[in-house]
PDB file of C-alpha atoms in Angstrom:
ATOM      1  CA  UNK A   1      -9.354 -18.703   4.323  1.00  0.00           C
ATOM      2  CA  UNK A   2      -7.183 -15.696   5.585  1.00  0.00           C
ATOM      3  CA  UNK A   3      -7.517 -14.493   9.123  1.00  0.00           C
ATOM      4  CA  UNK A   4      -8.269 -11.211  10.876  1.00  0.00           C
ATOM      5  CA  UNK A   5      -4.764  -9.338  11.871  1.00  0.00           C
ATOM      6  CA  UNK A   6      -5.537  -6.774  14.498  1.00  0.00           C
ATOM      7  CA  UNK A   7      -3.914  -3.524  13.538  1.00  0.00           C
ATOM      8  CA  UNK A   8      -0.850  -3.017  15.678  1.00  0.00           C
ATOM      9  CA  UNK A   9      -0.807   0.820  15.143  1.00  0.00           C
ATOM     10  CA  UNK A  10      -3.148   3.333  13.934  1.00  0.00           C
ATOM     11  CA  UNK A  11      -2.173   6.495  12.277  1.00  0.00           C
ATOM     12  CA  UNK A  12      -3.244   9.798  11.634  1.00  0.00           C
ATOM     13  CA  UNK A  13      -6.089  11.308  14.608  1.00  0.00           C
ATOM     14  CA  UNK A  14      -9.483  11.093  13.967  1.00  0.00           C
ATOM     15  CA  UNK A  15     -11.380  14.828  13.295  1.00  0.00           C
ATOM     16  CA  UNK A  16     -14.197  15.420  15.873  1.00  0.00           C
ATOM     17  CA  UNK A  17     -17.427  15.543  14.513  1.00  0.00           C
ATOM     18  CA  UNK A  18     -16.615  13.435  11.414  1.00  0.00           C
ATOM     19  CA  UNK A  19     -18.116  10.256  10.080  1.00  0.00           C
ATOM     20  CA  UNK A  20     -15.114   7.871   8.712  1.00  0.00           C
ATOM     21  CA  UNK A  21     -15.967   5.745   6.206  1.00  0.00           C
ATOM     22  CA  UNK A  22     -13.982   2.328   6.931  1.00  0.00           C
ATOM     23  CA  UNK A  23     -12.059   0.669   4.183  1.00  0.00           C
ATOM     24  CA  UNK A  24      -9.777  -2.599   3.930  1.00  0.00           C
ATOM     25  CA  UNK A  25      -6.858  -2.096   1.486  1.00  0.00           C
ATOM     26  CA  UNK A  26      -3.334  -4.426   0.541  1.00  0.00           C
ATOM     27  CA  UNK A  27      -0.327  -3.319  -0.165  1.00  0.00           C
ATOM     28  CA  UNK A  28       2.833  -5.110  -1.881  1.00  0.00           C
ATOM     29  CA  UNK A  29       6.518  -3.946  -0.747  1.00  0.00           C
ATOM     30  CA  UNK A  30       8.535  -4.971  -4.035  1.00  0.00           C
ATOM     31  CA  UNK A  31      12.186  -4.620  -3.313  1.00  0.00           C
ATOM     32  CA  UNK A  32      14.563  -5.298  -6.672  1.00  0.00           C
ATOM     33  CA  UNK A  33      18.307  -4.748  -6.784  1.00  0.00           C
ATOM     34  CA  UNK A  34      17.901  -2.421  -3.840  1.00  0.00           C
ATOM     35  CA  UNK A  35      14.872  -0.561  -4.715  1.00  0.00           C
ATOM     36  CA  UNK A  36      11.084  -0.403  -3.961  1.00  0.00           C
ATOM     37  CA  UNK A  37       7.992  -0.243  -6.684  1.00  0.00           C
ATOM     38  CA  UNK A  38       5.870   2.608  -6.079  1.00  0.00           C
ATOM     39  CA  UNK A  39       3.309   3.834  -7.787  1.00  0.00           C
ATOM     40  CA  UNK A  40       3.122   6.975  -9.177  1.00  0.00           C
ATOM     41  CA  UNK A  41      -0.472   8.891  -9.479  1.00  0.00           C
ATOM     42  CA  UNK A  42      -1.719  12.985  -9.968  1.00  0.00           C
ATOM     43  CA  UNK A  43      -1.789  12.627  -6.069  1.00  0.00           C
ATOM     44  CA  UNK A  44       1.655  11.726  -5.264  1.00  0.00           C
ATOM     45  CA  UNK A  45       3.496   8.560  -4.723  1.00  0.00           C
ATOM     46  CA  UNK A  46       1.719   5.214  -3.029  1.00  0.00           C
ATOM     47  CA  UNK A  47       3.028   1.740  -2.628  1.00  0.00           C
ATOM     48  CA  UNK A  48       1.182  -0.840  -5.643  1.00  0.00           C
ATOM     49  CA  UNK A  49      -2.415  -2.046  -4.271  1.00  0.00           C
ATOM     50  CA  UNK A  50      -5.070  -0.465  -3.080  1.00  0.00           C
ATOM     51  CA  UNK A  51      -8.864  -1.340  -2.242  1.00  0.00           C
ATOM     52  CA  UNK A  52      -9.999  -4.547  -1.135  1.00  0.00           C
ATOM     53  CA  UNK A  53     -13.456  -4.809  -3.343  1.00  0.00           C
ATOM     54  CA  UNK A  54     -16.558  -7.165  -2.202  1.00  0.00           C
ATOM     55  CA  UNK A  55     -15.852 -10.832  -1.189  1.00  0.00           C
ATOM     56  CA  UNK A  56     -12.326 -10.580  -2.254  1.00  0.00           C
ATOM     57  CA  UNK A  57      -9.429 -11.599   0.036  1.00  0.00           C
ATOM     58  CA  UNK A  58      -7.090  -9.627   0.937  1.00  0.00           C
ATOM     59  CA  UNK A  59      -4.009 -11.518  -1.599  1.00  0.00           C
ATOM     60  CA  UNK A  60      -6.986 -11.502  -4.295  1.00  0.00           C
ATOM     61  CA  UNK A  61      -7.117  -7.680  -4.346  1.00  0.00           C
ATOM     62  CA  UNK A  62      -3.573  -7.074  -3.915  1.00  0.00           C
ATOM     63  CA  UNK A  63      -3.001  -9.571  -7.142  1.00  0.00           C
ATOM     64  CA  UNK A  64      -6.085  -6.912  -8.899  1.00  0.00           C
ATOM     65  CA  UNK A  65      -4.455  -4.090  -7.875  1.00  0.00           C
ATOM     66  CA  UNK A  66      -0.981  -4.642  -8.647  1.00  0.00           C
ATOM     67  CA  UNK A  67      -2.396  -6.153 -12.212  1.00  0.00           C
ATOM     68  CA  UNK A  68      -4.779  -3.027 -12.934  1.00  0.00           C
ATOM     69  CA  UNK A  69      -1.781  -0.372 -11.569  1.00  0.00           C
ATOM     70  CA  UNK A  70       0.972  -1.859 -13.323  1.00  0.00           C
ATOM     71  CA  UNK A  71       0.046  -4.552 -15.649  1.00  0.00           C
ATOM     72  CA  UNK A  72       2.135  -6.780 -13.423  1.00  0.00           C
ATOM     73  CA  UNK A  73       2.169 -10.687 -12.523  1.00  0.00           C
ATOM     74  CA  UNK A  74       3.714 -10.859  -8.919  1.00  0.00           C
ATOM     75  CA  UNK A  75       3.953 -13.644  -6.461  1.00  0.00           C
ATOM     76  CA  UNK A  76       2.661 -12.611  -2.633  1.00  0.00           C
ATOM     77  CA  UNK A  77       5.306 -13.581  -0.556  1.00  0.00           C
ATOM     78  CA  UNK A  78       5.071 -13.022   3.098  1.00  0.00           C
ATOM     79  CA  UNK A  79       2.224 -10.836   5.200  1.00  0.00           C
ATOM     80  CA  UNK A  80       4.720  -8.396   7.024  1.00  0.00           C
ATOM     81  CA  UNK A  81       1.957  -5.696   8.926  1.00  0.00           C
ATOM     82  CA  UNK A  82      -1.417  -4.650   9.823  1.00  0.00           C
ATOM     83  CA  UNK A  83      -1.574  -0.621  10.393  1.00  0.00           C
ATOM     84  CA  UNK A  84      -4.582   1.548  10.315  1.00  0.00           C
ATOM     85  CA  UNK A  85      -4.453   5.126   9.212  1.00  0.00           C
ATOM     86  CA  UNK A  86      -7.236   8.065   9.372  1.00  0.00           C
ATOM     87  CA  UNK A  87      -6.748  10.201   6.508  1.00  0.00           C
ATOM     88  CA  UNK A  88      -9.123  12.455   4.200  1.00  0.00           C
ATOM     89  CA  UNK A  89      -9.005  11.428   0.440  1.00  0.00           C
ATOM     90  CA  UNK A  90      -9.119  15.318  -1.505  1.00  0.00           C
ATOM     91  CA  UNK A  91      -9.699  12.977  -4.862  1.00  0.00           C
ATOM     92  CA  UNK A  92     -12.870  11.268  -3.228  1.00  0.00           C
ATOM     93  CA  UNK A  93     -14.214  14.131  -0.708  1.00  0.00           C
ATOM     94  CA  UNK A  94     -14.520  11.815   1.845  1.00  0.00           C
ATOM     95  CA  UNK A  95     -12.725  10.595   5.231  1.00  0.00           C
ATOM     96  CA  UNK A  96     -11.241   7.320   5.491  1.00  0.00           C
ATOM     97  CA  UNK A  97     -10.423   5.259   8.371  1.00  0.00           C
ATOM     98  CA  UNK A  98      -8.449   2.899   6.378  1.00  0.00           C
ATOM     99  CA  UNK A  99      -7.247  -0.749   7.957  1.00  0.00           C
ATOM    100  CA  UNK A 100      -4.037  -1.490   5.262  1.00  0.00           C
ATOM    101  CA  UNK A 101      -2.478  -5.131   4.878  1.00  0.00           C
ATOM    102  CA  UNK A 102       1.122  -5.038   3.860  1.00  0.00           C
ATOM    103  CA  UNK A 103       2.536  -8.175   2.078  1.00  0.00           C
ATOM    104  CA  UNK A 104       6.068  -8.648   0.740  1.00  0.00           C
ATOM    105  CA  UNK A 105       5.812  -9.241  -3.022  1.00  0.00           C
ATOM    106  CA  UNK A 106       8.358 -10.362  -6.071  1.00  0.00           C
ATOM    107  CA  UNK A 107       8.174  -9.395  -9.778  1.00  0.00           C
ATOM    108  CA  UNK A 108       7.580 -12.029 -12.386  1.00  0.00           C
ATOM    109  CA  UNK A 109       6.974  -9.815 -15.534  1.00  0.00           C
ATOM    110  CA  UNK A 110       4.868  -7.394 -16.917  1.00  0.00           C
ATOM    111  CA  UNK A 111       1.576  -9.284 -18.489  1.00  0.00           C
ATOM    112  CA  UNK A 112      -0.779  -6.351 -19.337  1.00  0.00           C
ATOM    113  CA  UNK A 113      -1.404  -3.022 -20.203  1.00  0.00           C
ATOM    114  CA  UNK A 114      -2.289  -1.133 -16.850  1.00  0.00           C
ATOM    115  CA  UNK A 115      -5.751   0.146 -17.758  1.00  0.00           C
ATOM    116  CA  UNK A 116      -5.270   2.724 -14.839  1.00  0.00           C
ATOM    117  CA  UNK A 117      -3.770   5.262 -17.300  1.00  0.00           C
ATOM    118  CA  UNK A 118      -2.444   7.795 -14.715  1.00  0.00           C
ATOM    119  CA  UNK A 119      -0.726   5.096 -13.175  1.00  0.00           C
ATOM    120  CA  UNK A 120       2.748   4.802 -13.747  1.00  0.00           C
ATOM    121  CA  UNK A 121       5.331   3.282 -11.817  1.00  0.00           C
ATOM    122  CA  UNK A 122       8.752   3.745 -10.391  1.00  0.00           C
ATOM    123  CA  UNK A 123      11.400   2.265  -8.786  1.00  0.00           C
ATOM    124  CA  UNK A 124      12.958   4.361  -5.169  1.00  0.00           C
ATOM    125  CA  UNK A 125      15.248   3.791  -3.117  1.00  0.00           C
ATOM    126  CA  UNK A 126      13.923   3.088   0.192  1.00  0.00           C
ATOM    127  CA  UNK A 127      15.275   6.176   1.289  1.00  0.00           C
ATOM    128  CA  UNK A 128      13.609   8.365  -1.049  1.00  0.00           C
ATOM    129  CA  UNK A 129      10.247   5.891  -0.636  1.00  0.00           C
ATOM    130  CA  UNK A 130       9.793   6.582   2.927  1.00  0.00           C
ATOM    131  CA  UNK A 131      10.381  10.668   2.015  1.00  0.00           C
ATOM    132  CA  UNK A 132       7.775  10.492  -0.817  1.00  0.00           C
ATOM    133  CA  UNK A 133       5.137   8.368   0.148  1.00  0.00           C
ATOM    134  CA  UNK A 134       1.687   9.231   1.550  1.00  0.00           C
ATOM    135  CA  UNK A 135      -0.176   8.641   3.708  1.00  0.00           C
ATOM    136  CA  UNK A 136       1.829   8.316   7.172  1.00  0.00           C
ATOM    137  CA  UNK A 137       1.404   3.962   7.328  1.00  0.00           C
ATOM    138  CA  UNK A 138       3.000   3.669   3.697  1.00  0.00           C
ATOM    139  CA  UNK A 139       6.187   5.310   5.201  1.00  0.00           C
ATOM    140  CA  UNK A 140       5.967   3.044   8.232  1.00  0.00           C
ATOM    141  CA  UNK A 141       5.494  -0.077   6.552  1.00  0.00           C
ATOM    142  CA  UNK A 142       8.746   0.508   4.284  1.00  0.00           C
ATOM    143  CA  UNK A 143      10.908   1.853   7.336  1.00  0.00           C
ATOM    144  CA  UNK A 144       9.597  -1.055   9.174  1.00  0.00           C
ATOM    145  CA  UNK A 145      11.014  -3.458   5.939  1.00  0.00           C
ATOM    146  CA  UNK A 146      13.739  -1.834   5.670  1.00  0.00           C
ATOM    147  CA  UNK A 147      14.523  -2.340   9.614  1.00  0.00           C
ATOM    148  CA  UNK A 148      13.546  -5.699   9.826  1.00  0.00           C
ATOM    149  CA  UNK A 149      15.654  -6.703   6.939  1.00  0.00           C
ATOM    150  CA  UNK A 150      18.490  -4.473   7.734  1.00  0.00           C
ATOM    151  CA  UNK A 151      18.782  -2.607   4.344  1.00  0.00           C
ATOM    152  CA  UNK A 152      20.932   0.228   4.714  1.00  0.00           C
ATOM    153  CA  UNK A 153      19.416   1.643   1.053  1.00  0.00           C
TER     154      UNK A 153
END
């Protein structure tokens, strides 16, 4: 059974007057050869993973995610942070007050066909990640890796 991580920081300020839907999400940071796997969508750049869904935990999702995004098999590594972030999703119409688990990751191989079609991925530097990514607490979890591992990418 996986435990409850309080969130040590919360991003983003909540907008008077407006009801935030809460959501759990996981998030893999896949470093290779000196670069990080991101996810490219229509909205912009995101880190693989996504929405934790029903009675899943949070490495069950993340495993999901990263399979439906990617048509990946990865093995969950480490949990690195817990971060929550208020943000407004333009794709859904709706506000989010989104609690995000962070996990480091490793490829194994692509397995699948992603059967997200306007997913695509990419490999960044970290450099380049932490310019490109959004919202605000995917930029601080890969500055935060990159710190904590002293990568100078």
């Amino acid at each position: 059974m996986e435990t409850y991580t309080e969130p040590s920081l919360t991003f983003g300020e909540p907008v008077e007057g407006v009801d935030y839907e809460k959501r759990r999400s996981a998030f893999a940071i896949i470093v290779n050869d000196g670069k990080i796997a991101v996810v490219h969508t229509p909205s912009g750049y995101s880190l693989p993973g996504g929405k934790i869904e029903g009675g899943e935990t949070d490495k069950q999702a993340l495993i999901r995610e990263i399979d439906e995004e990617l048509g990946w098999t990865v093995a969950i590594t480490d949990f690195l942070y817990t971060v929550d972030q208020y943000h407004y999703s333009e794709d859904e119409d709706k506000y989010y007050l989104t609690t995000g688990k962070f996990f480091e990751a490793k490829y194994f191989a692509t397995t699948a066909v992603p059967i997200e079609e306007d997913h695509t991925y990419a490999w960044l530097t970290l450099n380049k990640a932490e310019a490109e990514l959004a919202p605000e607490y995917l930029r601080w979890a890969v500055q935060q890796y990159r710190m904590s591992n002293e990568l100078t990418i």
